[in-house]
PDB file of C-alpha atoms in Angstrom:
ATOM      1  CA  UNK A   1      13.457   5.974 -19.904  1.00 74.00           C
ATOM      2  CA  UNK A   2       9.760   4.880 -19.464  1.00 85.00           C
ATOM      3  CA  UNK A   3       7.637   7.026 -17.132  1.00 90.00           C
ATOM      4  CA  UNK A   4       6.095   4.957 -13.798  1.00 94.00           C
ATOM      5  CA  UNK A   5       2.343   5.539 -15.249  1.00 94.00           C
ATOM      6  CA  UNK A   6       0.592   2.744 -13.366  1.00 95.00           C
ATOM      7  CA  UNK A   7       0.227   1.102  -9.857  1.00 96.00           C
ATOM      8  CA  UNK A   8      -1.285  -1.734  -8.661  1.00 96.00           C
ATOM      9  CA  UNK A   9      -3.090  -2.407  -5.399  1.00 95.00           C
ATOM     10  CA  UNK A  10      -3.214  -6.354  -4.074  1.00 93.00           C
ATOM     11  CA  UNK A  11      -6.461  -6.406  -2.571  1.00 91.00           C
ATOM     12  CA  UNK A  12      -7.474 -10.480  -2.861  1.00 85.00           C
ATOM     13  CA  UNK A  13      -6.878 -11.342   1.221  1.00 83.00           C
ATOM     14  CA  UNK A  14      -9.682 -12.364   3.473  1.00 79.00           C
ATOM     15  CA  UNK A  15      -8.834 -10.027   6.326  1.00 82.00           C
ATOM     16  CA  UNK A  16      -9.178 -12.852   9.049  1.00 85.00           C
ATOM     17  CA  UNK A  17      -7.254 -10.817  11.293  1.00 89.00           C
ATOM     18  CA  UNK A  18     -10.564  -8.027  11.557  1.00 89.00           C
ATOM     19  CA  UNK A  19     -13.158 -10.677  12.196  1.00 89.00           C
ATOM     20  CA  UNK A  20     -16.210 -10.560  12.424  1.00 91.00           C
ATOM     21  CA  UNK A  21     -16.283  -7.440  10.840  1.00 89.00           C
ATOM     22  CA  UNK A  22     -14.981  -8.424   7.560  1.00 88.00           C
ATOM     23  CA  UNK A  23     -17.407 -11.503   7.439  1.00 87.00           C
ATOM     24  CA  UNK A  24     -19.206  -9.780   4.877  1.00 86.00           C
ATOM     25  CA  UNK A  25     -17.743  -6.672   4.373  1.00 88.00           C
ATOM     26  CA  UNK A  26     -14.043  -5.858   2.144  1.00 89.00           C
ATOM     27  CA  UNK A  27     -11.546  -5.085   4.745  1.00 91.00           C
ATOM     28  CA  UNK A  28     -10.289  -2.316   2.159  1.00 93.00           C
ATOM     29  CA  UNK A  29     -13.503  -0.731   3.043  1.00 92.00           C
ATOM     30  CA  UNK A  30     -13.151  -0.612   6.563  1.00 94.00           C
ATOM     31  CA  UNK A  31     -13.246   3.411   7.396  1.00 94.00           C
ATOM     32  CA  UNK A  32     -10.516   5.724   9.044  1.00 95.00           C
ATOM     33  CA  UNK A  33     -13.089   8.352  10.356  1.00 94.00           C
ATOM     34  CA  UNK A  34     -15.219   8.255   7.710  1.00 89.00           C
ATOM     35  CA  UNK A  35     -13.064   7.181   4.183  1.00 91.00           C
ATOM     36  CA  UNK A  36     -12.401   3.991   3.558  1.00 92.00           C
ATOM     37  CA  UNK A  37      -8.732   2.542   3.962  1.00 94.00           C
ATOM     38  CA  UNK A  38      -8.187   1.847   0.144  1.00 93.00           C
ATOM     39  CA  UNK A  39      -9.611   5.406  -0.588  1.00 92.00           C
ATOM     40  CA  UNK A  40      -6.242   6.980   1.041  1.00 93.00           C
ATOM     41  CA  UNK A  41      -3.778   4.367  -0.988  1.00 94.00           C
ATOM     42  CA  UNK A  42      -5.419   5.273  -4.388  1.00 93.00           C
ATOM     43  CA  UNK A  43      -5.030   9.127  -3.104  1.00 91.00           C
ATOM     44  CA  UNK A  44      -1.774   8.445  -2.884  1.00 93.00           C
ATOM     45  CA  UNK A  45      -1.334   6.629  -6.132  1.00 94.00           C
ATOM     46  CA  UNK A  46      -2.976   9.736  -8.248  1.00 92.00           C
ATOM     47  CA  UNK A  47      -1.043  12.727  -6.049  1.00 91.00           C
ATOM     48  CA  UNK A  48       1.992  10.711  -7.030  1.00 94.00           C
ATOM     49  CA  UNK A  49       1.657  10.855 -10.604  1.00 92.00           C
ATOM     50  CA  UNK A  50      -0.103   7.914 -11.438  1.00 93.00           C
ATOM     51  CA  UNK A  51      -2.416   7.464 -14.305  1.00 91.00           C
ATOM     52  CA  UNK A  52      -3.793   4.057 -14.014  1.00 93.00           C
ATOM     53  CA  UNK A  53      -4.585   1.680 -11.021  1.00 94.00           C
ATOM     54  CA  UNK A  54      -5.031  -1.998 -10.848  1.00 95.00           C
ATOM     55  CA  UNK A  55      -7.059  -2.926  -7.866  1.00 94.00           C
ATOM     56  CA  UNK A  56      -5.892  -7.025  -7.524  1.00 94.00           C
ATOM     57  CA  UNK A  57      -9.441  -8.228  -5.579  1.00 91.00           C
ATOM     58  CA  UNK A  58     -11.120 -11.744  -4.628  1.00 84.00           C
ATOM     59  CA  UNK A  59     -14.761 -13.054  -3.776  1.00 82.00           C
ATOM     60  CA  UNK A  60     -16.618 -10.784  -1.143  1.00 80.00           C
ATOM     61  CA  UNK A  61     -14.405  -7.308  -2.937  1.00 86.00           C
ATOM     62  CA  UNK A  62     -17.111  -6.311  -4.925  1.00 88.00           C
ATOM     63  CA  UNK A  63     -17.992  -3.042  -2.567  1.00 89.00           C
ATOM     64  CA  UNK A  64     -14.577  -1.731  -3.767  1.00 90.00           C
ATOM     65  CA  UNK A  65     -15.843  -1.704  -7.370  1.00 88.00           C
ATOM     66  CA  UNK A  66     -18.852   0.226  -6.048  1.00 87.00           C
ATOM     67  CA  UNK A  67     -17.682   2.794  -4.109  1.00 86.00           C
ATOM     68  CA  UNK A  68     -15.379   3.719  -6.611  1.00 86.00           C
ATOM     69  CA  UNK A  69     -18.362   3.663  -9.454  1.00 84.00           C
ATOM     70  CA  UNK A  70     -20.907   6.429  -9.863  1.00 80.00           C
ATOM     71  CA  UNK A  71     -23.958   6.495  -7.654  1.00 81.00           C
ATOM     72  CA  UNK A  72     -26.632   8.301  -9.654  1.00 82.00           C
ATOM     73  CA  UNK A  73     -29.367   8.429  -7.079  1.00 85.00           C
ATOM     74  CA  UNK A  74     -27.394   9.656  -4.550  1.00 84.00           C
ATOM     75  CA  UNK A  75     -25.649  12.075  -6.922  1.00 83.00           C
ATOM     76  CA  UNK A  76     -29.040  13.446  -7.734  1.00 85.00           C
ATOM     77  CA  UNK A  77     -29.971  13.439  -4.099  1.00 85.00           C
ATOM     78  CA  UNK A  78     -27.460  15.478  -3.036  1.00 81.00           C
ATOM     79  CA  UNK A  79     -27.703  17.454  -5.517  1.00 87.00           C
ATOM     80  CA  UNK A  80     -30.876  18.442  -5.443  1.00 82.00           C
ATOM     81  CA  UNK A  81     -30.463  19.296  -1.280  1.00 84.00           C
ATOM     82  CA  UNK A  82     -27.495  21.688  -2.194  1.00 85.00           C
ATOM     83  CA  UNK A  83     -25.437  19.374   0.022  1.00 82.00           C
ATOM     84  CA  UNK A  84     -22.555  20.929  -2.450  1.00 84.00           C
ATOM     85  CA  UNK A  85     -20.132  19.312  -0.238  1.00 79.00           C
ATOM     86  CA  UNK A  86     -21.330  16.153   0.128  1.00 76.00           C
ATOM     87  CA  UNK A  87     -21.472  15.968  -3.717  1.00 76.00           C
ATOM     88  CA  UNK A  88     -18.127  16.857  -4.250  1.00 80.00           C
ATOM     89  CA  UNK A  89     -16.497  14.094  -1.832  1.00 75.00           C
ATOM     90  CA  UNK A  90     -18.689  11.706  -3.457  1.00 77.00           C
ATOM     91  CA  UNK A  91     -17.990  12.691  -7.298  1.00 77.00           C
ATOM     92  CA  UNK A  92     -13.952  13.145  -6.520  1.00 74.00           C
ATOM     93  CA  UNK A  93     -14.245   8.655  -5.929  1.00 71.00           C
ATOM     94  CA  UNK A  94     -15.573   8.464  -9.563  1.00 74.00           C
ATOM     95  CA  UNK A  95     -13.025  10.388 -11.336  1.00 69.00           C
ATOM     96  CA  UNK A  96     -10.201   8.113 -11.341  1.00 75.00           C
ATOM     97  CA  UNK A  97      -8.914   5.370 -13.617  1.00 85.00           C
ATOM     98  CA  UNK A  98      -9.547   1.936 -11.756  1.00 89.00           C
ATOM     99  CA  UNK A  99      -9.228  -1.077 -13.234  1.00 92.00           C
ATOM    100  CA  UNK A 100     -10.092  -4.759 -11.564  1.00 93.00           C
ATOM    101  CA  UNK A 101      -9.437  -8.413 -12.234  1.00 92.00           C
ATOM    102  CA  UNK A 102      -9.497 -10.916  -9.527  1.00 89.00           C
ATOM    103  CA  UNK A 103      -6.849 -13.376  -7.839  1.00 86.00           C
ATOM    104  CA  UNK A 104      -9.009 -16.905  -7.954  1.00 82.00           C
ATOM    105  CA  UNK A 105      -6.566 -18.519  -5.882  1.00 79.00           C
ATOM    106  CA  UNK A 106      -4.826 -17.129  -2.345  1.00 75.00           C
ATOM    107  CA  UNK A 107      -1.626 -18.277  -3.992  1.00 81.00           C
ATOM    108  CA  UNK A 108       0.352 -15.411  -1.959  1.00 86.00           C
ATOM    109  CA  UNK A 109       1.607 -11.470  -2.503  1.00 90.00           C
ATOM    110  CA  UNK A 110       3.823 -12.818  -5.654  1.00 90.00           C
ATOM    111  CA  UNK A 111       0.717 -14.491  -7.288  1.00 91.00           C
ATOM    112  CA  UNK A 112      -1.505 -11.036  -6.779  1.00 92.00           C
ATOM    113  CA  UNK A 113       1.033  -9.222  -8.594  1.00 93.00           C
ATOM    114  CA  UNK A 114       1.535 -11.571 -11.089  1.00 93.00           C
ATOM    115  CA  UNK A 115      -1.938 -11.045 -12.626  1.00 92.00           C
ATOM    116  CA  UNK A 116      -1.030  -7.399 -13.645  1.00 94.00           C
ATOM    117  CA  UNK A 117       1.039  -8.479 -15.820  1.00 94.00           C
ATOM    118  CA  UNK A 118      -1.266  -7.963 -19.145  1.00 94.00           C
ATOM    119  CA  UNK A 119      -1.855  -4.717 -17.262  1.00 94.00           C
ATOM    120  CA  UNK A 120       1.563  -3.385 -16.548  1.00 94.00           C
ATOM    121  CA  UNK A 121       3.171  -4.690 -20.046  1.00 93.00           C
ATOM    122  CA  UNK A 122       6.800  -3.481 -20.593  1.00 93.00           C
ATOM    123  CA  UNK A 123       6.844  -0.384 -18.173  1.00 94.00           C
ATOM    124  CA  UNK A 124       7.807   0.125 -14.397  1.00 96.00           C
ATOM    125  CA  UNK A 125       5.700   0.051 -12.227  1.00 97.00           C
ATOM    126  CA  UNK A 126       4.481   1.067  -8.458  1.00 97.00           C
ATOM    127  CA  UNK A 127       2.701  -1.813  -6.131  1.00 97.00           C
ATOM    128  CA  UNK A 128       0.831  -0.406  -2.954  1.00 96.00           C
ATOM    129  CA  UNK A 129      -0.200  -2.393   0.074  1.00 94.00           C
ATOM    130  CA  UNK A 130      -3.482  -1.212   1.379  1.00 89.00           C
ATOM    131  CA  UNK A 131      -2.248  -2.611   5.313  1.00 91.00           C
ATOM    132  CA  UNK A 132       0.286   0.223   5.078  1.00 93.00           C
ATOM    133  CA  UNK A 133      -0.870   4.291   4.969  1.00 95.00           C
ATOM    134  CA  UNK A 134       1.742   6.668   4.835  1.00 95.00           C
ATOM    135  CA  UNK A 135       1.407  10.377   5.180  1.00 95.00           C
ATOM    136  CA  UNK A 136       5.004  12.870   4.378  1.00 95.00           C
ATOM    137  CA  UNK A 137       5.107  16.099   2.573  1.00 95.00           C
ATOM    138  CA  UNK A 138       5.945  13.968  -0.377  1.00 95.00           C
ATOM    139  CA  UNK A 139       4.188  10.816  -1.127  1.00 96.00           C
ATOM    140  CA  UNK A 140       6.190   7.732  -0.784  1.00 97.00           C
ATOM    141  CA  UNK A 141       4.889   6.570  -3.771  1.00 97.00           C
ATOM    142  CA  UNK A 142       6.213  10.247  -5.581  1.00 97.00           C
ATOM    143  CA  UNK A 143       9.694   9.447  -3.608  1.00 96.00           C
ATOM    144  CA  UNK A 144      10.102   6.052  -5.225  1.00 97.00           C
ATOM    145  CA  UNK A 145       9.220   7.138  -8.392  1.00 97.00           C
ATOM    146  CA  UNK A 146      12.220  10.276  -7.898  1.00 95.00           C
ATOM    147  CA  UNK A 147      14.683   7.298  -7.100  1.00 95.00           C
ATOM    148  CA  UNK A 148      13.702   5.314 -10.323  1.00 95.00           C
ATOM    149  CA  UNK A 149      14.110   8.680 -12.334  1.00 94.00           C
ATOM    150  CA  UNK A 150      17.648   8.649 -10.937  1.00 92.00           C
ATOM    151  CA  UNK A 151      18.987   5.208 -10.837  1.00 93.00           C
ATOM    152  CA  UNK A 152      16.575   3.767 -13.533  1.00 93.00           C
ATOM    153  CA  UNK A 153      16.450   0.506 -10.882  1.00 94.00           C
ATOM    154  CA  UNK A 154      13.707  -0.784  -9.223  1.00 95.00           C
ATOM    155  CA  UNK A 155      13.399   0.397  -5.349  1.00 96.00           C
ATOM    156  CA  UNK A 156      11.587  -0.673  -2.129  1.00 94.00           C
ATOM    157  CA  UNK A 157      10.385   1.341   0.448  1.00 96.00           C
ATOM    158  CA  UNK A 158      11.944   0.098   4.114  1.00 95.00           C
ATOM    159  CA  UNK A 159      11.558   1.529   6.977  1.00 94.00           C
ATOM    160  CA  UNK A 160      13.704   0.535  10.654  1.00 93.00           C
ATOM    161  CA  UNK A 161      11.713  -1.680  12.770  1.00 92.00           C
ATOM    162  CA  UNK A 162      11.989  -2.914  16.727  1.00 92.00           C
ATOM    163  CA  UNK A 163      14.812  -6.174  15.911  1.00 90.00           C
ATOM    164  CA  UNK A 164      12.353  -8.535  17.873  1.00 90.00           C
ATOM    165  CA  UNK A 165       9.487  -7.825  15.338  1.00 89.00           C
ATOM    166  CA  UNK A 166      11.945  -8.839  11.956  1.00 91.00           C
ATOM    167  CA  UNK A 167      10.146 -12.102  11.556  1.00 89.00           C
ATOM    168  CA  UNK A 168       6.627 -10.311  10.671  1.00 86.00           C
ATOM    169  CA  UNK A 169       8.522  -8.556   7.515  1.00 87.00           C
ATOM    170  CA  UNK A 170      10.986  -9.067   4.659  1.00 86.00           C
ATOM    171  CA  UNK A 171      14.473  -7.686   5.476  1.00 90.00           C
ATOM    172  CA  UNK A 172      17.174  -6.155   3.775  1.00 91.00           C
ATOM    173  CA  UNK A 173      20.812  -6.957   3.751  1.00 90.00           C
ATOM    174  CA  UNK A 174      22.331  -3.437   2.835  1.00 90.00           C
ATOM    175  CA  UNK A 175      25.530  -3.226   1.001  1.00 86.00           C
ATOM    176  CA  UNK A 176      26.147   0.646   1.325  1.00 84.00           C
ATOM    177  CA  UNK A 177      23.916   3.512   1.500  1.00 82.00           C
ATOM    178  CA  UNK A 178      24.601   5.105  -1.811  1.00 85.00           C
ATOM    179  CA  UNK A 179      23.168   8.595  -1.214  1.00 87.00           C
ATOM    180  CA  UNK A 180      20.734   9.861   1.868  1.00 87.00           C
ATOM    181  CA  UNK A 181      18.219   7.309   2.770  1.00 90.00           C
ATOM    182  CA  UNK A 182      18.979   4.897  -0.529  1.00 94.00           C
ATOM    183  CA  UNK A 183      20.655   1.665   0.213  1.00 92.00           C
ATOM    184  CA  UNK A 184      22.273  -0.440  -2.544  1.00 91.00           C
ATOM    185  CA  UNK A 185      21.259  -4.208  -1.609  1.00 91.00           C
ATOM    186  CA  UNK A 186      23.255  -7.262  -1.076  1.00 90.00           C
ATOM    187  CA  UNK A 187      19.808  -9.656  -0.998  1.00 88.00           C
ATOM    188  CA  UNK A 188      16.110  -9.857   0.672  1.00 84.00           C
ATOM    189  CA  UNK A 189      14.678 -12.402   3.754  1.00 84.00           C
ATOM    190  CA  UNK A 190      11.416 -12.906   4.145  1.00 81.00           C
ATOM    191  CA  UNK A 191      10.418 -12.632   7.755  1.00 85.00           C
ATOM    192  CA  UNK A 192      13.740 -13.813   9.380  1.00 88.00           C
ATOM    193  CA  UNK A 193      13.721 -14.738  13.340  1.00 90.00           C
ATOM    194  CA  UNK A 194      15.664 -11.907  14.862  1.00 90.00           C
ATOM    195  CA  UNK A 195      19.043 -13.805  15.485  1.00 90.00           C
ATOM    196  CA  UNK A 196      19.069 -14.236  11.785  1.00 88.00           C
ATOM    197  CA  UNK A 197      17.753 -10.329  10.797  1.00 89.00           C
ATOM    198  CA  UNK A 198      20.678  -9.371   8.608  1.00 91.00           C
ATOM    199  CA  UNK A 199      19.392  -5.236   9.491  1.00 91.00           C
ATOM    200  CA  UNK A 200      16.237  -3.533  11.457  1.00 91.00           C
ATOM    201  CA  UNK A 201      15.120  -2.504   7.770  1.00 93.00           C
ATOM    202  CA  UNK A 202      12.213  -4.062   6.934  1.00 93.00           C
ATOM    203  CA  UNK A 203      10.217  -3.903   3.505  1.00 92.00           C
ATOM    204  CA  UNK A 204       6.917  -1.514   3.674  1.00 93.00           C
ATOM    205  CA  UNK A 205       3.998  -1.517   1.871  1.00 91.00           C
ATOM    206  CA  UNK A 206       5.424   0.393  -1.462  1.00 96.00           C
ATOM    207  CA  UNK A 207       7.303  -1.003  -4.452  1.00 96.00           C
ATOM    208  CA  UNK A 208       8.744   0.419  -7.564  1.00 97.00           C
ATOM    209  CA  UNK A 209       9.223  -2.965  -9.824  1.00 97.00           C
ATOM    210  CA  UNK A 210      10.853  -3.155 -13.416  1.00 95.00           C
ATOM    211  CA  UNK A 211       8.487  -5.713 -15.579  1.00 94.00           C
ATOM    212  CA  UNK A 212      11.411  -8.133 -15.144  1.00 95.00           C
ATOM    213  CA  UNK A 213       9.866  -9.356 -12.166  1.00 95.00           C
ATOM    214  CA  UNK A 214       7.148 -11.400 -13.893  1.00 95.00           C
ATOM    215  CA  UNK A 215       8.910 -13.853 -15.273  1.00 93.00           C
ATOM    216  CA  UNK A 216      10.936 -14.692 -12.441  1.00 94.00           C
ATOM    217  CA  UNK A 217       7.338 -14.808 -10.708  1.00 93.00           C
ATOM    218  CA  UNK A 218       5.838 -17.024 -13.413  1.00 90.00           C
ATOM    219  CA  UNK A 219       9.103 -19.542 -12.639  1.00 88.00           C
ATOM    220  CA  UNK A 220       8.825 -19.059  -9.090  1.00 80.00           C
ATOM    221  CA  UNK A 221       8.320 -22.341  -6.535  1.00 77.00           C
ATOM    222  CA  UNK A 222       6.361 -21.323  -3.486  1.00 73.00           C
ATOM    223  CA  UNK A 223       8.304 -20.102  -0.862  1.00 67.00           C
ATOM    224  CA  UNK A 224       7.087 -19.490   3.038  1.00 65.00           C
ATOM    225  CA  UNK A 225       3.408 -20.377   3.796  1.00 67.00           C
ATOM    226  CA  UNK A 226       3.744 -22.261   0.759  1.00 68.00           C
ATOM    227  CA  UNK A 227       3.063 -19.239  -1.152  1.00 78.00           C
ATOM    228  CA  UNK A 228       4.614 -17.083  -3.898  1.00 81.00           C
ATOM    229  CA  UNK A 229       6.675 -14.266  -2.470  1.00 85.00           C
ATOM    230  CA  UNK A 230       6.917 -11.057  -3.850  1.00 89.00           C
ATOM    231  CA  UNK A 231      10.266 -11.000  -1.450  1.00 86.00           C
ATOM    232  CA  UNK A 232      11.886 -13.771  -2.841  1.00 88.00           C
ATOM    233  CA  UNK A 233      11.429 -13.071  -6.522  1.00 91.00           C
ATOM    234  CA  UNK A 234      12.789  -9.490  -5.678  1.00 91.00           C
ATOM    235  CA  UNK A 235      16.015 -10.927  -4.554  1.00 89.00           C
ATOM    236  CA  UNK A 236      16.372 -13.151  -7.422  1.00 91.00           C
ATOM    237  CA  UNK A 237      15.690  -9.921  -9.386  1.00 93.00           C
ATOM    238  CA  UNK A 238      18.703  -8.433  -7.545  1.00 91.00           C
ATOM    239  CA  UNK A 239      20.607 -11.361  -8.817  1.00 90.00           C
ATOM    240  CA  UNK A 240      20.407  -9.722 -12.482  1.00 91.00           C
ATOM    241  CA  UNK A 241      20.018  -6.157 -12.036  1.00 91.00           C
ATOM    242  CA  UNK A 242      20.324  -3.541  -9.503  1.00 91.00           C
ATOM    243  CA  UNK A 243      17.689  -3.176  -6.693  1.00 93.00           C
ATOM    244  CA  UNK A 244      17.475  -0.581  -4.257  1.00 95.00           C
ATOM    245  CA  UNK A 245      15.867   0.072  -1.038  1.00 95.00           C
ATOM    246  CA  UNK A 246      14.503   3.855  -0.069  1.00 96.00           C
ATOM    247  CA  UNK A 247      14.397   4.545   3.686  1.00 95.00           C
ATOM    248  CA  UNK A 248      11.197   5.993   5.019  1.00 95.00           C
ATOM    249  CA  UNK A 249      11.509   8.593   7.275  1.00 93.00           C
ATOM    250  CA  UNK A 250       7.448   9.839   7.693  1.00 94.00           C
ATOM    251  CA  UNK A 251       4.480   8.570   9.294  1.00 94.00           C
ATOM    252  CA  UNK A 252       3.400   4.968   8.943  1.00 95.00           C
ATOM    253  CA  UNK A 253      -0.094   3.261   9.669  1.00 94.00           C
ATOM    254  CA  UNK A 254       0.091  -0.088   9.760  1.00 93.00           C
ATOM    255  CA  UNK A 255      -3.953  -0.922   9.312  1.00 94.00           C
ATOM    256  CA  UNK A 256      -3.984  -4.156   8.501  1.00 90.00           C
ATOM    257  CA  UNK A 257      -3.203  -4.842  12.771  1.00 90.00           C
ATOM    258  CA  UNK A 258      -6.737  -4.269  15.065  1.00 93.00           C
ATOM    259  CA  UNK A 259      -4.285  -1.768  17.290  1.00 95.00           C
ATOM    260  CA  UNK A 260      -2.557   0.235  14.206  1.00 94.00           C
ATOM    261  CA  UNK A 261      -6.255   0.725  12.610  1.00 95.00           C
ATOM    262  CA  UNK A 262      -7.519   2.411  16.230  1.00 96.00           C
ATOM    263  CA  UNK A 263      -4.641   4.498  15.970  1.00 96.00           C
ATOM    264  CA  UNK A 264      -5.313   5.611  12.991  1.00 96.00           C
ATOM    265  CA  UNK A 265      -8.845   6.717  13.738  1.00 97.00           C
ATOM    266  CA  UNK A 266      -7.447   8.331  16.562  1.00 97.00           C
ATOM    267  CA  UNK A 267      -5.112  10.524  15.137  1.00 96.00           C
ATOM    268  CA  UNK A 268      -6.545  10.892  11.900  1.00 96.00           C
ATOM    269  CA  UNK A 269      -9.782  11.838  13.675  1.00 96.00           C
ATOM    270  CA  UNK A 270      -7.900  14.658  15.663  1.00 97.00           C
ATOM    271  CA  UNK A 271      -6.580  16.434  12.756  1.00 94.00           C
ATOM    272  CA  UNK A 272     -10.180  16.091  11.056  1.00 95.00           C
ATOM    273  CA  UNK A 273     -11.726  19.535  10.694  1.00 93.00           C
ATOM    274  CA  UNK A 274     -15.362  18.230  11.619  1.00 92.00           C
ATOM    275  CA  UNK A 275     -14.695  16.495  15.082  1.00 95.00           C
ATOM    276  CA  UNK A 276     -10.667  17.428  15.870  1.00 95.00           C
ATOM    277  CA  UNK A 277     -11.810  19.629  18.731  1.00 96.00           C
ATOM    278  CA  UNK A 278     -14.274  17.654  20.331  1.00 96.00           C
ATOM    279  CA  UNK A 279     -12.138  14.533  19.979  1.00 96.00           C
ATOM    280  CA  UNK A 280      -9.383  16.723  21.497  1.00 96.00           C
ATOM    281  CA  UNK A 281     -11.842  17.506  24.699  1.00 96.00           C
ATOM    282  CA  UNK A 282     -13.052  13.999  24.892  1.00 96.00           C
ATOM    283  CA  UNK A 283      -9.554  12.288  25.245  1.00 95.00           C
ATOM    284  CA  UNK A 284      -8.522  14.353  27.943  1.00 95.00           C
ATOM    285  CA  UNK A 285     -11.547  13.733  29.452  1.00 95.00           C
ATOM    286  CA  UNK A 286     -10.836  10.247  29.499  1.00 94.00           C
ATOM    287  CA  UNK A 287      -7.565  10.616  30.009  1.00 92.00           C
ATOM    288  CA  UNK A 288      -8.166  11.876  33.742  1.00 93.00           C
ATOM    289  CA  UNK A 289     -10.066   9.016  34.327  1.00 92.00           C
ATOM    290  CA  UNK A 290      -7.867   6.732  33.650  1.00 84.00           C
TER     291      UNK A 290
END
């Protein structure tokens, strides 16, 4: 069995949904206190076992490749201030195995992942939305990559979701839950309307995909939003081989929506050790005015 080694992160959209902020700057870049929101997916990615990373971008991404790159000067600045601490959060972004190559076309989630092929090759591999954090004992990527070790089948994280929001994700049709939390699949929707929602189990940000997928991608006619979708060529996957979908039971921050990303800050922002407790004091504060 080949070892999950390498994940890729689609990072190619225009992030109209944050304007004007992401006019001119990555959305991937926009901070949750004070990292940026890719930072915590590639975190995840490397405390999950993963060796290499594919970052997926598109024109205006460029301030990815840099903050992941070394910054001399400011390396040197630090160091020479003693700001020890500083210099270690900055140094820990530089020593981690990114790679890039950009999406020319908005052809859709399907047509992102399609350009790792080259990358990936013949192995299994992990793809990681950056709308979607997730924070559990275990990574979700490290859960996923458990699953594979026992089923040797490609898995998708899901996760229950209100039945009136269905047609903002792909769905599962379950067959039967196979152990705790694993479901073996019947097929995939992408973004049903509720009355047609075969389950509340909606598709999350993480995927464990067998290389099998690219050449149903590469054969692949555009499916919603005239696009190609990653959802649709994973149930024509499940056509040939098994495909399973883990259940997500920890804490998910949906950051690509204006309301999840202030949450975020919020919460991450009370558990920081720098401002926590003055947060803490300034919420209730506000809170009695209210």
């Amino acid at each position: 069995m080949k070892k999950v080694r390498k994940a890729i992160i689609p990072a190619a959209g225009l992030g109209t949904r944050f304007l004007p902020a992401t006019k001119a700057i990555a959305k991937e870049m926009l901070p949750i206190v004070d990292k940026p929101t890719i930072q915590f997916i590639v975190e995840e990615a490397i405390a999950s076992g993963i060796e290499d990373i594919l970052v997926v971008t598109g024109k205006g991404k460029r301030p990815i490749e840099d903050h992941f790159d070394a910054n001399l000067a400011l390396e040197q600045n630090l160091a020479e201030k003693n700001k020890t601490e500083l210099l270690a959060l900055v140094e820990a972004t530089t020593a981690i195995n990114l790679h890039f190559i950009r999406q020319k076309h908005p052809l859709g989630l399907g047509h992102a992942v399609l350009q790792a092929k080259a990358f990936v090759g013949d192995e299994p591999f992990i793809v990681m939305l950056g709308d979607d954090i997730m924070e559990d004992k275990v990574p979700l990527t490290k859960q996923l990559i458990d699953d594979y070790e026992q089923t040797q089948a490609s898995t998708l994280a899901v996760m229950k979701v209100p039945h009136n929001e269905t047609s903002k994700y792909g769905i599962i049709n379950p067959n039967k839950e196979v152990s705790k939390g694993l479901y073996d699949v019947n097929s995939f929707v992408e973004k049903p309307k509720p009355e047609d929602a075969p389950s509340d189990l909606a598709i999350i940000g993480r995927y464990l995909l067998k290389p099998e997928i690219f050449e149903i991608l590469e054969n692949q006619t555009p499916g919603a939003g005239n696009e190609i979708q990653l959802t649709d060529a994973i149930d024509s996957l499940n056509k040939i081989q098994r495909v399973f979908a883990h259940e997500f039971t920890g804490k998910r921050y949906d950051v690509g929506d204006k309301l999840g990303m202030v949450e975020a800050n919020v919460e991450m922002g009370l558990k920081h050790p720098e401002i926590g407790e003055e947060l803490k004091a300034y919420i209730k504060r506000l809170a009695a005015t209210l």
